[in-house]
Short mmCIF file of C-alpha atoms and ligand atoms in Angstrom, two decimals:
data_model
loop_
_atom_site.label_atom_id
_atom_site.label_comp_id
_atom_site.label_asym_id
_atom_site.label_seq_id
_atom_site.Cartn_x
_atom_site.Cartn_y
_atom_site.Cartn_z
CA MET A 29 186.86 -78.44 -66.29
CA ASN A 30 184.71 -78.47 -69.23
CA ALA A 31 186.75 -77.18 -72.14
CA ALA A 32 183.71 -78.66 -75.25
CA PRO A 33 181.78 -75.94 -75.90
CA LEU A 34 178.39 -76.13 -73.71
CA THR A 35 175.03 -77.34 -75.60
CA TYR A 36 172.15 -75.90 -75.28
CA ARG A 37 168.89 -76.85 -74.42
CA VAL A 38 166.26 -74.74 -75.42
CA THR A 39 162.72 -74.21 -74.08
CA ARG A 40 160.11 -71.77 -75.85
CA ASN A 41 158.31 -69.74 -73.94
CA GLU A 42 154.41 -70.87 -74.18
CA LYS A 43 153.37 -67.22 -73.01
CA ALA A 44 155.72 -65.08 -75.22
CA ARG A 45 154.27 -61.53 -75.87
CA THR A 46 152.41 -61.34 -79.21
CA ALA A 47 154.46 -59.15 -81.94
CA ALA A 48 151.68 -56.63 -81.41
CA GLU A 49 152.27 -56.24 -77.65
CA ARG A 50 156.26 -56.62 -77.87
CA ASP A 51 156.16 -53.46 -80.78
CA ALA A 52 154.22 -51.31 -77.88
CA ILE A 53 156.91 -52.34 -75.47
CA LEU A 54 159.46 -51.82 -78.06
CA ALA A 55 157.94 -48.29 -79.25
CA ASN A 56 158.71 -46.64 -75.81
CA PRO A 57 160.83 -49.04 -73.52
CA GLY A 58 162.41 -47.09 -71.55
CA PHE A 59 165.49 -48.00 -69.52
CA GLY A 60 165.77 -51.35 -68.03
CA LEU A 61 162.05 -51.89 -67.62
CA HIS A 62 160.75 -54.06 -70.06
CA PHE A 63 162.52 -57.56 -70.12
CA THR A 64 162.87 -60.27 -73.47
CA ASP A 65 160.80 -63.48 -73.38
CA HIS A 66 163.03 -65.28 -72.45
CA MET A 67 167.20 -65.88 -70.72
CA VAL A 68 170.04 -67.98 -70.18
CA GLU A 69 170.63 -70.14 -67.30
CA ILE A 70 173.94 -72.09 -66.78
CA THR A 71 174.66 -74.19 -63.62
CA TRP A 72 178.13 -73.97 -62.12
CA ASP A 73 179.40 -76.55 -59.04
CA LYS A 74 182.69 -77.47 -57.88
CA ALA A 75 182.47 -81.10 -59.31
CA GLN A 76 180.67 -80.82 -62.74
CA GLY A 77 182.06 -77.16 -63.85
CA TRP A 78 179.73 -75.48 -66.03
CA HIS A 79 176.86 -76.99 -67.28
CA ASP A 80 173.25 -77.57 -67.53
CA ALA A 81 173.03 -74.36 -70.22
CA GLN A 82 169.62 -73.14 -70.74
CA VAL A 83 167.20 -71.02 -72.60
CA ARG A 84 164.22 -71.06 -71.38
CA ALA A 85 160.82 -68.35 -69.77
CA TYR A 86 162.01 -65.22 -68.72
CA GLY A 87 161.18 -66.03 -64.56
CA PRO A 88 161.72 -66.14 -61.02
CA LEU A 89 164.73 -68.01 -59.89
CA SER A 90 164.15 -70.66 -57.26
CA LEU A 91 166.47 -69.65 -54.44
CA ASP A 92 167.13 -71.48 -51.22
CA PRO A 93 166.66 -69.26 -49.04
CA ALA A 94 170.08 -69.89 -47.53
CA ALA A 95 171.65 -69.36 -50.90
CA SER A 96 175.10 -67.26 -49.98
CA VAL A 97 174.62 -64.54 -52.34
CA LEU A 98 171.33 -63.96 -50.08
CA HIS A 99 173.37 -63.15 -47.06
CA TYR A 100 177.21 -62.51 -47.99
CA GLY A 101 176.74 -60.38 -51.43
CA GLN A 102 178.94 -63.11 -53.52
CA GLU A 103 177.33 -61.51 -56.90
CA ILE A 104 179.18 -60.04 -59.84
CA PHE A 105 177.48 -58.73 -63.18
CA GLU A 106 177.70 -57.22 -66.65
CA GLY A 107 176.59 -54.74 -69.12
CA ILE A 108 176.51 -55.11 -72.38
CA LYS A 109 173.90 -54.28 -75.77
CA ALA A 110 172.79 -55.72 -79.18
CA TYR A 111 172.29 -52.84 -81.81
CA ARG A 112 170.53 -53.20 -84.85
CA HIS A 113 172.36 -52.10 -88.29
CA ALA A 114 169.99 -50.75 -90.76
CA ASP A 115 170.53 -53.76 -93.09
CA GLY A 116 168.55 -55.68 -90.15
CA SER A 117 171.55 -57.63 -88.91
CA ILE A 118 172.47 -57.90 -85.04
CA TRP A 119 175.96 -57.27 -83.82
CA THR A 120 177.57 -55.92 -79.92
CA PHE A 121 181.00 -54.25 -78.89
CA ARG A 122 183.62 -55.60 -77.77
CA PRO A 123 181.98 -58.88 -75.92
CA ASP A 124 185.32 -60.41 -75.27
CA ALA A 125 185.89 -57.05 -73.06
CA ASN A 126 183.10 -57.94 -71.60
CA GLY A 127 183.44 -61.40 -70.62
CA ALA A 128 187.27 -61.32 -69.61
CA ARG A 129 186.21 -58.52 -67.23
CA LEU A 130 183.80 -60.97 -65.83
CA GLN A 131 186.11 -63.01 -65.15
CA ARG A 132 188.08 -60.40 -63.45
CA SER A 133 185.13 -60.07 -61.71
CA ALA A 134 184.60 -63.63 -60.86
CA ALA A 135 187.95 -63.99 -59.38
CA ARG A 136 187.83 -61.00 -57.06
CA LEU A 137 184.44 -62.16 -55.63
CA ALA A 138 185.65 -65.83 -55.77
CA LEU A 139 183.12 -66.95 -58.54
CA PRO A 140 184.00 -69.69 -60.76
CA GLN A 141 185.40 -68.30 -64.21
CA LEU A 142 183.11 -68.35 -67.11
CA PRO A 143 184.94 -69.21 -70.68
CA VAL A 144 184.91 -65.86 -72.65
CA ASN A 145 183.77 -67.80 -75.56
CA GLU A 146 181.16 -69.11 -73.36
CA PHE A 147 180.08 -65.27 -72.12
CA VAL A 148 179.64 -64.65 -76.19
CA GLU A 149 177.46 -67.47 -76.97
CA SER A 150 175.40 -66.87 -73.97
CA LEU A 151 174.71 -63.27 -75.94
CA ARG A 152 174.44 -65.23 -78.91
CA GLN A 153 171.81 -67.89 -77.64
CA LEU A 154 169.71 -65.45 -76.41
CA VAL A 155 169.60 -62.99 -78.99
CA ALA A 156 168.75 -66.37 -81.52
CA ILE A 157 165.44 -66.87 -79.58
CA ASP A 158 164.60 -63.00 -78.93
CA GLY A 159 166.34 -61.04 -81.92
CA ASP A 160 162.65 -59.47 -83.04
CA TRP A 161 163.35 -57.72 -79.17
CA VAL A 162 166.17 -55.67 -80.59
CA PRO A 163 164.58 -52.03 -81.51
CA SER A 164 165.76 -50.57 -84.63
CA ALA A 165 164.65 -46.70 -83.98
CA PRO A 166 168.05 -44.40 -83.54
CA GLU A 167 170.05 -44.82 -80.56
CA THR A 168 168.02 -47.66 -79.00
CA SER A 169 169.39 -51.13 -78.65
CA LEU A 170 168.70 -54.01 -76.56
CA TYR A 171 171.13 -54.15 -73.17
CA PHE A 172 172.10 -57.58 -71.93
CA ARG A 173 172.16 -57.78 -67.92
CA PRO A 174 174.47 -60.79 -67.70
CA PHE A 175 175.42 -61.75 -63.88
CA MET A 176 176.45 -64.60 -61.44
CA ILE A 177 175.43 -65.15 -57.88
CA ALA A 178 176.69 -67.87 -55.31
CA THR A 179 173.64 -70.24 -54.83
CA GLU A 180 175.08 -72.71 -52.24
CA ALA A 181 172.72 -73.14 -49.24
CA PHE A 182 175.09 -72.77 -47.04
CA LEU A 183 175.91 -69.81 -44.09
CA GLY A 184 178.86 -70.40 -43.21
CA VAL A 185 181.69 -68.21 -44.31
CA ARG A 186 183.68 -69.45 -48.17
CA ALA A 187 183.82 -69.38 -51.27
CA ALA A 188 180.06 -71.14 -52.85
CA GLN A 189 180.49 -74.37 -54.47
CA LYS A 190 177.59 -73.71 -56.08
CA ALA A 191 176.42 -70.79 -58.41
CA GLY A 192 174.19 -69.74 -61.51
CA TYR A 193 174.90 -67.65 -64.90
CA TYR A 194 172.03 -66.05 -66.09
CA VAL A 195 171.52 -63.66 -69.16
CA ILE A 196 168.39 -61.67 -68.85
CA ALA A 197 167.62 -58.57 -71.70
CA SER A 198 165.93 -55.33 -71.93
CA PRO A 199 165.23 -52.61 -74.93
CA ALA A 200 166.77 -49.48 -74.39
CA GLY A 201 164.79 -46.30 -75.55
CA ALA A 202 167.37 -43.36 -76.60
CA TYR A 203 169.20 -42.35 -73.71
CA PHE A 204 168.64 -38.71 -74.36
CA ALA A 205 165.43 -38.46 -75.49
CA LYS A 206 164.80 -34.62 -76.22
CA GLY A 207 168.87 -34.37 -76.84
CA VAL A 208 172.12 -34.90 -74.86
CA ALA A 209 171.52 -32.62 -71.95
CA PRO A 210 174.04 -31.65 -69.27
CA VAL A 211 173.47 -32.68 -65.86
CA SER A 212 174.75 -32.16 -62.20
CA ILE A 213 177.04 -33.99 -60.61
CA TRP A 214 177.19 -34.13 -56.71
CA LEU A 215 180.92 -34.73 -54.70
CA SER A 216 180.19 -36.94 -52.57
CA GLU A 217 182.86 -36.08 -49.28
CA ASP A 218 181.56 -38.24 -46.59
CA TYR A 219 181.28 -41.88 -48.81
CA ALA A 220 183.18 -44.09 -50.50
CA ARG A 221 181.89 -46.34 -53.49
CA ALA A 222 185.65 -48.89 -52.71
CA ALA A 223 188.46 -49.05 -50.47
CA LYS A 224 192.11 -49.33 -51.28
CA GLY A 225 192.15 -53.43 -51.39
CA GLY A 226 188.46 -53.27 -51.96
CA THR A 227 186.51 -54.51 -54.87
CA GLY A 228 185.97 -51.12 -56.88
CA ALA A 229 187.31 -52.42 -59.80
CA ALA A 230 185.06 -55.68 -59.76
CA LYS A 231 181.72 -55.13 -60.98
CA CYS A 232 179.59 -56.30 -58.33
CA GLY A 233 175.92 -55.57 -56.57
CA GLY A 234 177.92 -54.56 -53.47
CA ASN A 235 179.64 -51.58 -55.03
CA TYR A 236 176.36 -50.27 -56.05
CA ALA A 237 174.46 -50.49 -52.33
CA ALA A 238 177.11 -48.98 -51.01
CA SER A 239 176.74 -45.84 -54.08
CA LEU A 240 172.76 -45.83 -53.18
CA LEU A 241 173.08 -43.77 -50.12
CA PRO A 242 174.87 -40.85 -51.49
CA GLN A 243 173.09 -41.32 -54.72
CA GLN A 244 169.96 -40.31 -52.61
CA GLU A 245 171.72 -37.05 -51.18
CA ALA A 246 173.00 -36.24 -54.79
CA GLN A 247 169.57 -35.77 -55.47
CA ALA A 248 168.25 -34.07 -52.57
CA GLN A 249 171.03 -32.09 -53.77
CA GLY A 250 169.41 -31.68 -57.34
CA CYS A 251 172.24 -33.78 -58.73
CA SER A 252 171.31 -36.48 -61.11
CA GLN A 253 175.02 -38.37 -60.13
CA VAL A 254 177.46 -38.79 -57.57
CA LEU A 255 181.23 -38.05 -57.69
CA PHE A 256 183.86 -40.74 -55.44
CA LEU A 257 186.82 -39.21 -54.43
CA ASP A 258 189.79 -41.97 -54.22
CA PRO A 259 189.45 -43.87 -50.66
CA VAL A 260 192.91 -43.09 -49.18
CA GLU A 261 193.48 -39.57 -49.50
CA GLY A 262 189.72 -38.08 -50.22
CA LYS A 263 191.35 -36.09 -52.80
CA TYR A 264 191.57 -37.45 -56.50
CA LEU A 265 188.56 -38.13 -58.78
CA GLU A 266 187.53 -41.86 -59.34
CA GLU A 267 184.20 -42.59 -60.65
CA LEU A 268 180.34 -41.62 -60.60
CA GLY A 269 178.45 -44.72 -59.15
CA GLY A 270 178.69 -46.17 -62.53
CA MET A 271 180.16 -44.32 -64.88
CA ASN A 272 184.14 -43.09 -65.85
CA VAL A 273 185.22 -39.13 -65.73
CA PHE A 274 186.48 -37.31 -68.76
CA LEU A 275 187.80 -34.19 -68.88
CA VAL A 276 188.97 -32.18 -71.65
CA TYR A 277 191.09 -29.17 -72.02
CA LYS A 278 191.32 -25.69 -73.88
CA ASP A 279 194.47 -27.26 -75.31
CA GLY A 280 192.57 -30.22 -76.48
CA ARG A 281 194.32 -32.71 -73.99
CA ILE A 282 192.02 -35.54 -72.82
CA VAL A 283 192.32 -36.19 -69.12
CA THR A 284 190.96 -39.20 -67.32
CA PRO A 285 191.74 -40.74 -64.00
CA GLU A 286 194.51 -44.01 -63.61
CA LEU A 287 192.96 -46.85 -63.05
CA SER A 288 193.84 -47.21 -59.10
CA GLY A 289 193.00 -50.36 -58.19
CA SER A 290 189.38 -49.47 -56.68
CA ILE A 291 188.12 -47.84 -60.15
CA LEU A 292 185.94 -49.64 -62.34
CA GLU A 293 188.26 -49.95 -66.08
CA GLY A 294 184.92 -49.18 -68.36
CA ILE A 295 184.73 -50.62 -71.69
CA THR A 296 183.60 -47.12 -72.78
CA ARG A 297 186.15 -45.43 -71.55
CA ASP A 298 188.57 -47.08 -73.12
CA SER A 299 186.65 -47.23 -76.47
CA ILE A 300 186.99 -43.31 -75.44
CA LEU A 301 191.02 -42.95 -75.00
CA GLN A 302 191.49 -44.75 -78.13
CA ILE A 303 189.21 -43.07 -80.52
CA ALA A 304 190.16 -39.55 -78.10
CA ARG A 305 193.71 -41.00 -79.93
CA ASP A 306 192.84 -41.50 -83.70
CA ARG A 307 191.44 -37.73 -83.38
CA GLY A 308 194.70 -36.39 -82.69
CA HIS A 309 194.05 -35.66 -78.75
CA ALA A 310 196.40 -36.18 -76.62
CA VAL A 311 195.61 -38.78 -73.91
CA GLU A 312 196.21 -38.89 -70.22
CA GLU A 313 195.62 -41.14 -67.71
CA ARG A 314 196.83 -39.84 -64.46
CA LYS A 315 195.66 -38.94 -61.40
CA VAL A 316 193.42 -36.29 -61.49
CA SER A 317 192.52 -34.34 -57.71
CA VAL A 318 188.96 -31.96 -57.48
CA ASP A 319 190.82 -29.28 -56.85
CA GLU A 320 192.21 -29.20 -60.49
CA TRP A 321 188.71 -29.44 -61.69
CA LYS A 322 187.08 -26.59 -59.75
CA GLN A 323 190.25 -24.39 -60.90
CA GLY A 324 190.48 -25.27 -64.20
CA VAL A 325 186.94 -24.98 -65.02
CA ILE A 326 187.41 -21.42 -62.88
CA SER A 327 190.77 -20.24 -64.95
CA GLY A 328 188.90 -22.21 -68.54
CA ASP A 329 191.64 -24.48 -68.67
CA ILE A 330 188.97 -27.06 -68.64
CA VAL A 331 186.39 -26.39 -71.03
CA GLU A 332 184.58 -29.72 -70.53
CA VAL A 333 183.92 -32.50 -68.34
CA PHE A 334 181.80 -36.16 -69.13
CA ALA A 335 180.89 -38.85 -68.17
CA CYS A 336 180.98 -42.08 -69.70
CA GLY A 337 179.34 -46.24 -69.29
CA THR A 338 177.17 -48.66 -71.71
CA ALA A 339 174.44 -47.26 -70.49
CA ALA A 340 173.86 -43.59 -71.79
CA VAL A 341 177.46 -44.04 -73.92
CA ILE A 342 178.27 -39.96 -73.12
CA THR A 343 176.64 -37.76 -70.85
CA PRO A 344 178.00 -34.16 -70.56
CA ILE A 345 178.24 -32.63 -67.11
CA GLY A 346 177.65 -29.12 -66.54
CA GLN A 347 178.32 -28.68 -63.19
CA LEU A 348 180.10 -29.59 -59.88
CA LYS A 349 178.35 -29.01 -56.42
CA GLY A 350 179.75 -29.86 -52.95
CA LYS A 351 178.71 -28.92 -49.76
CA ASP A 352 180.31 -25.18 -50.07
CA PHE A 353 181.05 -24.88 -53.87
CA ALA A 354 179.44 -25.19 -57.61
CA VAL A 355 180.98 -24.47 -60.42
CA GLY A 356 180.04 -24.83 -63.85
CA ASP A 357 177.24 -24.07 -66.02
CA LEU A 358 174.12 -26.25 -66.28
CA ASN A 359 173.07 -24.09 -68.85
CA ALA A 360 176.01 -24.21 -71.37
CA PRO A 361 175.28 -26.69 -74.25
CA ALA A 362 177.28 -29.84 -74.61
CA GLY A 363 180.65 -29.37 -75.68
CA GLU A 364 182.22 -29.82 -79.06
CA VAL A 365 184.64 -32.34 -78.26
CA THR A 366 182.28 -34.01 -75.57
CA MET A 367 179.53 -34.58 -78.51
CA GLY A 368 181.96 -35.34 -81.54
CA ILE A 369 183.58 -38.53 -79.87
CA ARG A 370 179.90 -39.87 -79.17
CA LYS A 371 178.90 -39.40 -82.41
CA GLU A 372 182.31 -41.21 -83.56
CA LEU A 373 181.75 -43.94 -80.68
CA THR A 374 177.62 -44.56 -81.64
CA ASP A 375 178.39 -44.69 -85.59
CA ILE A 376 180.63 -47.32 -85.16
CA GLN A 377 178.34 -48.87 -82.63
CA TYR A 378 175.40 -48.67 -85.18
CA GLY A 379 178.10 -49.65 -88.38
CA ARG A 380 177.29 -46.17 -89.44
CA LEU A 381 181.44 -45.93 -90.03
CA PRO A 382 183.68 -48.56 -90.29
CA ASP A 383 184.85 -50.85 -87.65
CA ARG A 384 188.11 -50.00 -87.67
CA HIS A 385 189.44 -51.45 -84.96
CA GLY A 386 187.35 -54.42 -84.94
CA TRP A 387 185.22 -53.80 -81.96
CA LEU A 388 182.10 -55.36 -83.33
CA VAL A 389 180.70 -59.17 -83.21
CA LYS A 390 177.75 -60.09 -85.29
CA LEU A 391 174.99 -62.02 -82.97
CA ARG A 392 172.55 -62.67 -86.13
CA ASP A 393 172.15 -61.78 -89.60
C1 PLP B 6 179.93 -50.63 -65.66
C2 PLP B 6 180.26 -49.84 -64.93
C3 PLP B 6 181.24 -48.67 -66.16
C4 PLP B 6 181.22 -48.22 -67.15
O1 PLP B 6 181.74 -49.80 -67.48
P1 PLP B 6 181.65 -49.71 -69.06
O2 PLP B 6 182.11 -50.95 -69.41
O3 PLP B 6 181.76 -48.54 -70.00
O4 PLP B 6 179.71 -49.81 -69.11
C5 PLP B 6 181.68 -47.46 -65.01
N1 PLP B 6 181.77 -47.71 -63.22
C6 PLP B 6 181.01 -48.53 -62.60
C7 PLP B 6 181.45 -48.69 -61.26
C8 PLP B 6 181.01 -49.88 -63.19
O5 PLP B 6 179.72 -50.90 -62.63
#
């Protein structure tokens, strides 16, 4: 429909924070707490396709109470970061992969496809105006949250004919401010986050809604995250609520659950598979049973386990707990392979190592 690139209308926020206010936030941003002064908004409808692209003041959306997102959960999102390099320039990591994934998520949720070049352009537009919000302290970044919702006011059950695409951005502090610390994971035996043929492979809010109760259960058990098993046999590892999982074997093999149709295809996961191969590891994408994890940790065949995703990059997993067992040692330090891969990936993202796979895209000088 709209083959020509979108032209943006830019309206500056009259109430933008002062440099001093912004610096106070950037000194201690936390995660997902503060938002930049502007946002991107692009409108879609069936007749016109994507149109009315704007950068405008960050602020509330005006939605009809009958908007289908509020009733039927037709929503998808992405998560991607901007990194400031030592020379002050601002870069992002594999945005084409996120743009392509947003398209796959859109297809599954019967939402319209945003062209990948428009996805990348939307990040560029926001950084053009809010670039000063990209922090520069080590391991900090600006986290973009692009998302799409069905906005048509219609209670009939069918794919909406009106949608909105938005990008907001939030400065993110170092995830592990006190050094990378292994976490404890709760094995969810009563709940799944996804179903066979369901939306597990799409990045949609509904999957997260389904993961919140098991997440509460994990916290009640003293664990920080949940591990979900495959929804058919309840035997094989899938992923955490928002991160993929890897096992490191004594012989150097690195194993991650294969894309089953109900696992979210993480871009961090894919990048780690590449870096592990580059570092000489044999990598396997296959079914991994929870028994293999338990037995492997007990026998010493599995020496490290970690989770990965854009927000935390790589989080070492010290312990797996279930209703009647616990394996691993939460007090053991993070593993060498885990930390080596983590360092290599973040060194590439922050421009401290050559970008040998062409993963970085410059957003602003
Ligand atoms: C976003 C997400 C991940 C991680 O994907 P990345 O592209 O590495 O950030 C893993 N699992 C789920 C359910 C997710 O939503």
